[in-house]
Short mmCIF file of C-alpha atoms and ligand atoms in Angstrom, two decimals:
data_model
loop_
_atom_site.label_atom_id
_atom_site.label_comp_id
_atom_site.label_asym_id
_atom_site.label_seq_id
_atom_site.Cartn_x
_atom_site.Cartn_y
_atom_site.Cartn_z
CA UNK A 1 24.63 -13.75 -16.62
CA UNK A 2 24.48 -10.33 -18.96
CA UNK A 3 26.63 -8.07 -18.16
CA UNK A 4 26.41 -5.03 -20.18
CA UNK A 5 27.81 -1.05 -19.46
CA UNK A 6 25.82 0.70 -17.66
CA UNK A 7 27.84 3.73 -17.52
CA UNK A 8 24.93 5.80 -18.66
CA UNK A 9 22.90 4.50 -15.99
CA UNK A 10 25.64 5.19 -13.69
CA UNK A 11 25.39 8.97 -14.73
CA UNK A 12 21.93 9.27 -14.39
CA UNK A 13 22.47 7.26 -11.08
CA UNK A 14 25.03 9.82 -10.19
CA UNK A 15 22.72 12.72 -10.93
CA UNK A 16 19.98 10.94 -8.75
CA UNK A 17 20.83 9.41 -5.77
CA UNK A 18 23.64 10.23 -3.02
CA UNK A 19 25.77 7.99 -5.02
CA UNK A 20 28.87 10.06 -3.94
CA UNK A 21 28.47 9.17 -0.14
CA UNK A 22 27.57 5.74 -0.88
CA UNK A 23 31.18 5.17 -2.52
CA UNK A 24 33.01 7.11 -0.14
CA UNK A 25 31.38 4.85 2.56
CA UNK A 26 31.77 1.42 1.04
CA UNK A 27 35.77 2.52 0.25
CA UNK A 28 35.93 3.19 4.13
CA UNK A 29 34.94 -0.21 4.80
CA UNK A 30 36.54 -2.27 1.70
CA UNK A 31 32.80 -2.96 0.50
CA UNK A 32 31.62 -3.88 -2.72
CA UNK A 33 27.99 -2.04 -3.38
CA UNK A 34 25.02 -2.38 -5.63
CA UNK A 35 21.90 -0.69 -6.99
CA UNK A 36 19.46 -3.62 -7.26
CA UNK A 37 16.31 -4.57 -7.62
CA UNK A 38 13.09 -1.91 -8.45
CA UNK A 39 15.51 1.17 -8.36
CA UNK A 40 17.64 -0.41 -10.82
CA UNK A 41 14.33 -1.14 -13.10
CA UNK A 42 12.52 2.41 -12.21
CA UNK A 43 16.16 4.48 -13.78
CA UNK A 44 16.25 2.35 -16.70
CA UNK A 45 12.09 3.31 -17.73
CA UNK A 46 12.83 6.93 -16.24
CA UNK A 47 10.76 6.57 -13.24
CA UNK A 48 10.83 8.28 -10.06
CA UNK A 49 12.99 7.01 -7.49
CA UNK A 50 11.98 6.88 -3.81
CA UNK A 51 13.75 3.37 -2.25
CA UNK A 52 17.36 3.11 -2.21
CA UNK A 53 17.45 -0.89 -2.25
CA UNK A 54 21.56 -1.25 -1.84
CA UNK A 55 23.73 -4.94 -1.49
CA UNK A 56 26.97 -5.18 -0.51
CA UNK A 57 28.77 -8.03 0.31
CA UNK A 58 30.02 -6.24 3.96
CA UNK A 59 27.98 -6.14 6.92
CA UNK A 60 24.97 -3.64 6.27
CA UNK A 61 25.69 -2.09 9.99
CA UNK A 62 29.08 -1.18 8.92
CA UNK A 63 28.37 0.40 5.51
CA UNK A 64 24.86 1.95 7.37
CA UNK A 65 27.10 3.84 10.07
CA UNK A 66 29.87 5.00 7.59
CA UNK A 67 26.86 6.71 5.87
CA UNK A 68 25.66 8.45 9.09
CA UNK A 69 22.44 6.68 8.58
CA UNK A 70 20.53 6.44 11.81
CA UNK A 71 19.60 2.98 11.59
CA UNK A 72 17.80 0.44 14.03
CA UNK A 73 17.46 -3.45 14.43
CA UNK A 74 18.01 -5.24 10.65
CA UNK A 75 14.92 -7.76 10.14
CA UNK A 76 15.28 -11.14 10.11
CA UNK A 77 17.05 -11.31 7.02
CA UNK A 78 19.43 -8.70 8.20
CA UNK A 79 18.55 -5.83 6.16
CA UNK A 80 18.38 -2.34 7.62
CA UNK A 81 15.47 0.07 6.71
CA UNK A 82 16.11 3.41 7.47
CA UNK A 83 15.05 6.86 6.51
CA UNK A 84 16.87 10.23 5.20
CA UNK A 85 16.61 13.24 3.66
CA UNK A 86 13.68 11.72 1.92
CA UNK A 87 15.35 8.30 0.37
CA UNK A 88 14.33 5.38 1.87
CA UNK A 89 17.36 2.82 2.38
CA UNK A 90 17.26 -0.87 2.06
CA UNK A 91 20.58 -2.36 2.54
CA UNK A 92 20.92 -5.99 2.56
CA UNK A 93 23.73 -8.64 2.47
CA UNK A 94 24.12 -10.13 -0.71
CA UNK A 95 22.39 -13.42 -0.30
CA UNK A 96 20.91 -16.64 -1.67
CA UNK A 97 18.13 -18.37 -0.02
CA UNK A 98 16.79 -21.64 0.27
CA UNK A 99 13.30 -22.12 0.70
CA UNK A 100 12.62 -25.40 3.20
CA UNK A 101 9.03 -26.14 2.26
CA UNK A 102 6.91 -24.07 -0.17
CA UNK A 103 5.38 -21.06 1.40
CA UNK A 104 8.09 -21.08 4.45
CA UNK A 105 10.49 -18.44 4.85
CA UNK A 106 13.83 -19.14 3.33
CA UNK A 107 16.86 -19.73 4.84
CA UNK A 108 19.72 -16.94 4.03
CA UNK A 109 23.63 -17.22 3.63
CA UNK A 110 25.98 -15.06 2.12
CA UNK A 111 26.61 -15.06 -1.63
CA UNK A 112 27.99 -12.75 -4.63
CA UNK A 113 25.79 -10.65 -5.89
CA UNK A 114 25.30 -12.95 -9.17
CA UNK A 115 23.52 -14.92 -6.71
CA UNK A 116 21.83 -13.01 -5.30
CA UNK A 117 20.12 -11.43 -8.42
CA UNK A 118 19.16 -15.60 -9.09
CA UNK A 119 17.11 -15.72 -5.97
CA UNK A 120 14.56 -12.82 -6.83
CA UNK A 121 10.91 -13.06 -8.34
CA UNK A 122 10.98 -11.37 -12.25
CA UNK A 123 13.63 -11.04 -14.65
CA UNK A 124 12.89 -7.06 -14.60
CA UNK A 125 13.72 -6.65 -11.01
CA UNK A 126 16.92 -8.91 -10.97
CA UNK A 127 19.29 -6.17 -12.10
CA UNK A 128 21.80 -4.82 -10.11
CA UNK A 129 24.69 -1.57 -10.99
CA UNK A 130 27.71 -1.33 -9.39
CA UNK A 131 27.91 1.86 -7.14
CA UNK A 132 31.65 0.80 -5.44
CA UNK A 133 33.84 -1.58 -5.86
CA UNK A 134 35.66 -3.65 -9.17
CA UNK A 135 31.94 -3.63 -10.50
CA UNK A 136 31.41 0.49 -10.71
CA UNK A 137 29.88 1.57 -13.19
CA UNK A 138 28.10 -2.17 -14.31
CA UNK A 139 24.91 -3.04 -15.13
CA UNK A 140 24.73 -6.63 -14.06
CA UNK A 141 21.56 -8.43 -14.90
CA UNK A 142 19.67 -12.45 -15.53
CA UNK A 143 19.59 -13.50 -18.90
CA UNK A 144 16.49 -11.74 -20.21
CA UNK A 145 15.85 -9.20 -18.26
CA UNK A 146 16.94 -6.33 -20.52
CA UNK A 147 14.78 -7.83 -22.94
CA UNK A 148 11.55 -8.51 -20.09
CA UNK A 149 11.89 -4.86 -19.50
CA UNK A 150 11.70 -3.50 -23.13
CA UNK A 151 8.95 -5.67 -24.41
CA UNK A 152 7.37 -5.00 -20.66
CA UNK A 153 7.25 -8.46 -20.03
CA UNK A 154 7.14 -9.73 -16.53
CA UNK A 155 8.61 -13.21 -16.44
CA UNK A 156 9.91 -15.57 -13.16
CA UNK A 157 13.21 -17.02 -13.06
CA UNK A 158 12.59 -20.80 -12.61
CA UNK A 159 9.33 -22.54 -12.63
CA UNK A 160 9.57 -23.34 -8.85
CA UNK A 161 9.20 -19.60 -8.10
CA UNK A 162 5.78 -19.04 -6.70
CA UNK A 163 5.72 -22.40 -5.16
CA UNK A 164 8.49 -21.00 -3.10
CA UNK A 165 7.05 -17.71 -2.63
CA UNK A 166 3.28 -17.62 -3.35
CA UNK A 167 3.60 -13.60 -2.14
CA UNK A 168 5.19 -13.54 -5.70
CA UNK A 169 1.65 -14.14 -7.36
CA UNK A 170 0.59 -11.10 -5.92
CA UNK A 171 3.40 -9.22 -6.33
CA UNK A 172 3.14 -9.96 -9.94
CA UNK A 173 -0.67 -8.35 -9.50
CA UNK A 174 0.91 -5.26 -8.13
CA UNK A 175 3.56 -5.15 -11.22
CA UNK A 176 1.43 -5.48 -14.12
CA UNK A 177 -0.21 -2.67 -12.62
CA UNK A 178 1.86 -0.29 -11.67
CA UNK A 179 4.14 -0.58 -14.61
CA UNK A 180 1.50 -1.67 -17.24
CA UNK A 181 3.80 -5.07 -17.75
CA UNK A 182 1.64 -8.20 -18.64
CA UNK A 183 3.25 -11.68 -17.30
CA UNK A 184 4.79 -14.15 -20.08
CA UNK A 185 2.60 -16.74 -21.05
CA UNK A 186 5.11 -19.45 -19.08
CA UNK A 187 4.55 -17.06 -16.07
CA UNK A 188 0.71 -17.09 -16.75
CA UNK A 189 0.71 -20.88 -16.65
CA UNK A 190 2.86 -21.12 -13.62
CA UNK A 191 0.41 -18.59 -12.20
CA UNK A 192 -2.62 -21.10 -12.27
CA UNK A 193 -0.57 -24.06 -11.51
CA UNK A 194 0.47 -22.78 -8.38
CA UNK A 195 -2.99 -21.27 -7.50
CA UNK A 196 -4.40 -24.84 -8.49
CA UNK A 197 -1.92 -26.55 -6.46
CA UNK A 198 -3.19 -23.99 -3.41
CA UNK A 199 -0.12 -22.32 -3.26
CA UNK A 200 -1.75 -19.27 -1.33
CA UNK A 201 -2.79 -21.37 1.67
CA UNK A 202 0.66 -22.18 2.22
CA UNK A 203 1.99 -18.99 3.62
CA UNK A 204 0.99 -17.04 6.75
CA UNK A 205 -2.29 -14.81 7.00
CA UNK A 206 -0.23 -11.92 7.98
CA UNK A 207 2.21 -12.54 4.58
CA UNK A 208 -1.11 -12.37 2.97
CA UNK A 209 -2.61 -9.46 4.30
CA UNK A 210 0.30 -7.78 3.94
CA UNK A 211 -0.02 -7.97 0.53
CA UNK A 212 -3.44 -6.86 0.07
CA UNK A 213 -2.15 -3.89 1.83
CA UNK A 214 -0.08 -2.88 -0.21
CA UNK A 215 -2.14 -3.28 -3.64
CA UNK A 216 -4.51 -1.34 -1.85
CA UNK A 217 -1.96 1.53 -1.67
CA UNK A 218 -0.59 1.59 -5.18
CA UNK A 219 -1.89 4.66 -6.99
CA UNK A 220 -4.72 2.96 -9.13
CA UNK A 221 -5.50 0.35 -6.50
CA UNK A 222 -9.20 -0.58 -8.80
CA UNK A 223 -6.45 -1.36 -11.39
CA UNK A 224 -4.42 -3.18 -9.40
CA UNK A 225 -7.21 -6.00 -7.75
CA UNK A 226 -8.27 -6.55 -11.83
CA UNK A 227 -4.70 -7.38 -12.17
CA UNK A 228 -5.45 -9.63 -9.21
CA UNK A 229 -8.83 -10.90 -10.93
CA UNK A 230 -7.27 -11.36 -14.12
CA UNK A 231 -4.34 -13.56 -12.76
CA UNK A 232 -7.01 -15.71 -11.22
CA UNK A 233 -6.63 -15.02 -7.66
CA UNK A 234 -9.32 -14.98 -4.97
CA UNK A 235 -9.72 -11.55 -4.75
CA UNK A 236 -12.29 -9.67 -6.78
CA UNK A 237 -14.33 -6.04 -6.77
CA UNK A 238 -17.30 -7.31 -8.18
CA UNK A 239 -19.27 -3.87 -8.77
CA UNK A 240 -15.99 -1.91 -10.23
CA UNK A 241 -18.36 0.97 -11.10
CA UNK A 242 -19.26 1.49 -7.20
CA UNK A 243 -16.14 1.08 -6.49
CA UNK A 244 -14.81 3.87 -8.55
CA UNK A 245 -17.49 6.38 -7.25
CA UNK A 246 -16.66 5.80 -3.85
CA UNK A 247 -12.95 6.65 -4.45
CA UNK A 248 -13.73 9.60 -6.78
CA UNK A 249 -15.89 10.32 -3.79
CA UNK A 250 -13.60 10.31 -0.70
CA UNK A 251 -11.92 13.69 0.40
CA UNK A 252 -7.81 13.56 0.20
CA UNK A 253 -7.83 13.03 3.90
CA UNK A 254 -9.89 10.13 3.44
CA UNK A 255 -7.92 6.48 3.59
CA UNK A 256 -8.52 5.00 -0.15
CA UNK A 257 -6.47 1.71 0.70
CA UNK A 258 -9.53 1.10 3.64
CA UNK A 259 -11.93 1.41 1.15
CA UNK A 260 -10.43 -0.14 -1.93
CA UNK A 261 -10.25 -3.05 0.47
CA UNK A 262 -13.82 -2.97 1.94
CA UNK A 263 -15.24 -3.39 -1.94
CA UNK A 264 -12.57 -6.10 -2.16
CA UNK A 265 -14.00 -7.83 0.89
CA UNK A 266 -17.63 -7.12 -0.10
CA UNK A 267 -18.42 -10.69 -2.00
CA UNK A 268 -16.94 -12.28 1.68
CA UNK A 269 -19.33 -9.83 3.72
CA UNK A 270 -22.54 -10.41 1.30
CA UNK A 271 -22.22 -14.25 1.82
CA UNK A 272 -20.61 -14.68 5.69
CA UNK A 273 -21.75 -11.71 6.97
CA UNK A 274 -19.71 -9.98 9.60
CA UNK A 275 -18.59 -12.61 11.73
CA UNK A 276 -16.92 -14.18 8.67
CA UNK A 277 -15.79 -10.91 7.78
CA UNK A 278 -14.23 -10.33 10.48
CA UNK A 279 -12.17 -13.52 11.07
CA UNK A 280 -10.96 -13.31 8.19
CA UNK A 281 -9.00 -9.57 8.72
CA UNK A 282 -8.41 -10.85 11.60
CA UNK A 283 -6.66 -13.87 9.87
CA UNK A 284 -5.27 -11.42 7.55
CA UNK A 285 -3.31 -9.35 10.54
CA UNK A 286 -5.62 -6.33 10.14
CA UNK A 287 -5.04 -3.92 12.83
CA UNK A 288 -8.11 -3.27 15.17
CA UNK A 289 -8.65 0.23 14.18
CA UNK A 290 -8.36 -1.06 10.01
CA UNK A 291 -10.42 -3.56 10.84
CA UNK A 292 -13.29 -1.55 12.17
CA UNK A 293 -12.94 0.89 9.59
CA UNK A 294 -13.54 -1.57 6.90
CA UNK A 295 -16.45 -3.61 9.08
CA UNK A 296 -17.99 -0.02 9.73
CA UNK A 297 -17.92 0.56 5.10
CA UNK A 298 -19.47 -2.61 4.40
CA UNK A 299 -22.11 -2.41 7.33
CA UNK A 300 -23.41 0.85 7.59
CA UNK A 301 -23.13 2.63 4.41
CA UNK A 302 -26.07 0.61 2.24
CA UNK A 303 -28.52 1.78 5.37
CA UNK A 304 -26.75 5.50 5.35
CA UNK A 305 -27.34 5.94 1.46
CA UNK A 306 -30.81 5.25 2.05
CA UNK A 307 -31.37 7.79 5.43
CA UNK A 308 -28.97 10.53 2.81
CA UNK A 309 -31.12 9.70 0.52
CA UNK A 310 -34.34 11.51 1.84
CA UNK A 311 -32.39 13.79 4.26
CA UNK A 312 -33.78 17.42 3.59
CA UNK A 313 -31.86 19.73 5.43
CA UNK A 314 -28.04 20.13 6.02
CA UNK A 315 -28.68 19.23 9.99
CA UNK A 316 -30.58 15.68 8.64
CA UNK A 317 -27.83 14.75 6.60
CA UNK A 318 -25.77 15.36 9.36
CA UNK A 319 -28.17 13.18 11.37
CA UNK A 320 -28.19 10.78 9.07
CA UNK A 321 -24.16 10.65 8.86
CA UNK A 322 -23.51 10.28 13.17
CA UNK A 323 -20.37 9.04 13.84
CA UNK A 324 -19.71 7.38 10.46
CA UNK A 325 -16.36 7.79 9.23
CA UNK A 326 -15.57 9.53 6.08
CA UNK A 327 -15.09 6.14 3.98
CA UNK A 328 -18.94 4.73 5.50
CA UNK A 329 -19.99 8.20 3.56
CA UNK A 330 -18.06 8.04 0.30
CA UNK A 331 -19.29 4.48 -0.24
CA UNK A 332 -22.92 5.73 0.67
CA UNK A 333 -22.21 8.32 -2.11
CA UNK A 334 -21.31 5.66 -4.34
CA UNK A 335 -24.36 3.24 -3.30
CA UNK A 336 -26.92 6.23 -3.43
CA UNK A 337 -28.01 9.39 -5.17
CA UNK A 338 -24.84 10.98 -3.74
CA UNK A 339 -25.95 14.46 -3.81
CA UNK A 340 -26.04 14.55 0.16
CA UNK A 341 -23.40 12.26 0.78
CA UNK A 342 -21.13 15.16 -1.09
CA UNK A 343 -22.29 17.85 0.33
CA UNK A 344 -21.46 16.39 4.24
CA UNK A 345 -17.78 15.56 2.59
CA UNK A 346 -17.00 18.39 0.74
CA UNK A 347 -18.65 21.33 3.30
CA UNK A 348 -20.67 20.15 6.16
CA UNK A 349 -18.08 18.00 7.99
CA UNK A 350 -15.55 20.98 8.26
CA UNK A 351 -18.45 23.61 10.05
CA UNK A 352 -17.34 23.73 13.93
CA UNK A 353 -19.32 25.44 16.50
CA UNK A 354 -16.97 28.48 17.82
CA UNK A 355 -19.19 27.97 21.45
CA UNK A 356 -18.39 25.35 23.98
CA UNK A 357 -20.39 23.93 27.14
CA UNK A 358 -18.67 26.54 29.17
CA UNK A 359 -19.56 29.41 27.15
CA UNK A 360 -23.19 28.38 28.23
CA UNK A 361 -22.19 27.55 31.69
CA UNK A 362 -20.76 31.16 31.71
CA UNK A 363 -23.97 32.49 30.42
CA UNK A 364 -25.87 31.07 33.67
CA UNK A 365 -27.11 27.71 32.30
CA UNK A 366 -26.59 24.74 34.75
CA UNK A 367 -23.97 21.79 34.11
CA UNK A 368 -26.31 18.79 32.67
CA UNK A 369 -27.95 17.39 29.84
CA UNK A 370 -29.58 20.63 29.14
CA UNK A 371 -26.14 21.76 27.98
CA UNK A 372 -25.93 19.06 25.37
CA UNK A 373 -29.25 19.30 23.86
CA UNK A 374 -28.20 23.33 23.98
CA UNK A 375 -25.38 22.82 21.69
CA UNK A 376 -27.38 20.84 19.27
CA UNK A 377 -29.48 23.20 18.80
CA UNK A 378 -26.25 25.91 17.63
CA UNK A 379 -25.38 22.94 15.81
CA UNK A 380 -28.22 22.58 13.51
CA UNK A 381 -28.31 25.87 13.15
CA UNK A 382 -24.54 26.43 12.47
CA UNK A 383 -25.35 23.53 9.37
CA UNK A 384 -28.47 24.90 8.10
CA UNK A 385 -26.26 28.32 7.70
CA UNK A 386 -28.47 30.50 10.62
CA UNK A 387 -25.74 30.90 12.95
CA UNK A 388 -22.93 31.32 11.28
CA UNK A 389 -20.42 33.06 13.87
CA UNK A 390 -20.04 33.28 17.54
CA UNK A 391 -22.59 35.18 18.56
CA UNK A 392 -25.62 33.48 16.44
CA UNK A 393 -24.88 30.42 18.13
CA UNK A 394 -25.05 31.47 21.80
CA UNK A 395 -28.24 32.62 20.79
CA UNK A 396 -29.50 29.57 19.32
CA UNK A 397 -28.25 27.59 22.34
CA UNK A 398 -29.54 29.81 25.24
CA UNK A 399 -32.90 30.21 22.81
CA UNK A 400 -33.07 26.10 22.96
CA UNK A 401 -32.32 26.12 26.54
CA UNK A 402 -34.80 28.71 27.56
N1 CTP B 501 11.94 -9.94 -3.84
C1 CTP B 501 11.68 -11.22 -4.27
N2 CTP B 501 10.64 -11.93 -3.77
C2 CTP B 501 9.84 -11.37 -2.83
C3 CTP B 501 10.08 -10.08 -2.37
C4 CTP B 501 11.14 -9.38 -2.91
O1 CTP B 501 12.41 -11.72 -5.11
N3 CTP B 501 8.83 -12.05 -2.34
C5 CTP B 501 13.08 -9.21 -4.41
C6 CTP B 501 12.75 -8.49 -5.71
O2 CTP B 501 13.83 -8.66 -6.59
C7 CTP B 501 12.66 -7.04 -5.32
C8 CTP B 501 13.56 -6.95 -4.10
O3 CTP B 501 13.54 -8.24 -3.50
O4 CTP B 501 13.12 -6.21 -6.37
C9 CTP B 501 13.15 -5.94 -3.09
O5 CTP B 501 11.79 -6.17 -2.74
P1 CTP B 501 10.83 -4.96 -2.48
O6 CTP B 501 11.49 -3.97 -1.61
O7 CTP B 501 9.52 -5.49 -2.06
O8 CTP B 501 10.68 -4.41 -3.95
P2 CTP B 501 11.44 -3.21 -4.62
O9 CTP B 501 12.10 -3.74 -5.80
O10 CTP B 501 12.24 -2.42 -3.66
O11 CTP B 501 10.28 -2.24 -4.86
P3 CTP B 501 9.28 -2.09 -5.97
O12 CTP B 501 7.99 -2.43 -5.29
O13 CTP B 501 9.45 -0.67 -6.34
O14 CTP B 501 9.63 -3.03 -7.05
#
């Protein structure tokens, strides 16, 4: 094991991170405490910092309440996640595992923290610096890793790694691109080995999914499934062009991990169609409400490109659009001309009538469907711009009613 001074990391760690408390808490309870893992990695490359992942070798409850964190039920491997003044905590035992069977969860026990850097997935993230204890001020690392991280190199620790953990293969996706590392060409071959071997079928749908979740989330998510495509794993956006415009095309408020996912899932949907589709998010431990979202993408917005397509007025392309959500209309945008799909996301959708069914009621019309068809009427006018306030629209309903 390295072990080289890290005192200017401990500085910059200092200037960073509520490293102050953290001692003063760990002294109160005799711990020892590290830095490790991606926090460790991101201060070293001068990235920003949002996870605090801490180990100590006390009981994370203890060193969790000296901090005045307000912290709820550890997981299963007894770390505590909790939340505060915009860090996000990890703090774990220090730990090694076992793994029982490929793919299975391992079994934990305590360990030093030399171990516990041993039992992690690339050389890069196996770093740890001493924040309390005979250890402050240390950069502890694996042999390598120093090296890994400036040659950007991501590299496993032992050749039974993603055998173990198969999660690891596309975690190592999600690394090469989010820090623009490329794997080793050892790691490379133990990449296809495992995938050969059908490493991926050993773990849990849910451990899966969870994983395509979170590529979907990284900042260039396209980027991230070619890193996925490029490792050789079962995942592919075939038409990375369409794929790009819908993105580009999809409002802020829009969810770009839903759709990401929904081109990712395309190639499954073109030859299962959506009972396949759907088994498999449902395999994957989807939520409902995802699930729907990325069913609704992949089978409504080839047919709403087309009705866009030869919409002519701001109320048809509101026609045309229904209920779809905002995702069904960016990937129309991307499938289509685009013009209208753009012009419902970037004006049309945010047009509200300011006139309700009780304005009309109030105005003498009878409760009943008349009311409805009433405040279509204000509607299309309100989105082809002829009743633009209040009073325009009562007119256009009560002139619709009449
Ligand atoms: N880890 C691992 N194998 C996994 C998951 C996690 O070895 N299947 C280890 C890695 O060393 C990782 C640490 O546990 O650094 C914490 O995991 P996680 O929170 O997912 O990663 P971070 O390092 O916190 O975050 P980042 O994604 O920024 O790297």
């Amino acid at each position: 094991m390295e072990s080289v001074t890290g005192a200017d990391l401990y500085a910059q760690a200092l200037a960073r991170l509520p490293v102050a408390q953290v001692a003063a808490a760990a002294a109160a309870v005799g711990a020892e405490v590290y830095l490790v893992g991606g926090p460790v990695r991101d201060l070293l490359m001068g990235r920003p910092l949002v996870d605090i992942d801490l180990a100590t070798d006390a009981a994370p409850e203890a060193l969790a309440h000296e901090l005045g964190l307000p912290f709820a039920a550890a997981t299963r491997f007894g770390t505590l996640n909790v939340t505060d003044s915009g860090f996000r905590y990890d703090i774990a035992r220090t730990r090694s595992e076992r793994y029982r069977r490929p793919g299975a969860l391992p079994e934990v026990q305590p360990a030093d923290i030399q171990a516990d850097l041993r039992r992690r997935d690339f050389t890069v993230n196996a770093m740890a610096l001493g924040l309390a204890g005979p250890r402050t001020g240390e950069l502890l690392t694996v042999p390598g890793a120093l090296r890994d991280l400036e040659q950007r190199r991501l590299s496993v620790l032992h050749d039974q790694s993603f055998r173990d953990d198969p999660t690891r293969l596309l975690r190592l996706a999600r690394y090469c691109a989010r820090l623009r590392f490329e794997p080793t060409a050892h790691t490379r071959d133990l990449v296809t080995e495992a995938v050969a071997a059908g490493a991926l079928r050993t773990i849990s749908g849910p451990r899966l999914g969870n994983e395509l979740r979170l590529l979907s989330t990284e900042s260039d998510p396209l980027m991230a499934f070619s890193a996925v495509a490029d490792l050789g794993l079962p995942w592919r956006i075939s038409d990375q062009p369409a794929a790009r415009r819908a993105l580009s095309a999809l409002p802020d408020d829009g969810r770009s991990d839903l759709l990401t996912l929904a081109c990712v899932f395309a190639a499954q949907f073109d030859a299962g169609g959506e009972s396949s589709l759907r088994a498999e998010l449902d395999r994957l431990g989807f939520t409902s409400t995802d699930r729907e979202t990325i069913e609704q993408i992949l089978t409504r917005a080839g047919g709403l490109a087309k009705r866009l397509d030869v919409a002519r007025s701001p109320a048809e392309i509101a026609a045309a659009v229904g209920s779809s959500v905002i995702e069904t209309v960016a990937m129309a945008a991307a499938l289509g001309s685009g013009a209208q799909a753009q012009t419902w996301l970037n004006q049309l959708r945010q047009l509200r009538l300011q006139i309700s069914g009780d304005d009309l009621i109030a105005c003498g019309l009878s409760e009943g469907p008349a009311i409805g068809r009433a405040l279509a009427a204000a509607r299309a006018a309100l989105l082809d711009g002829e009743a633009t306030d209040r009073e325009t629209q009562l007119r256009a309903a009560l002139t619709a009613a009449s």
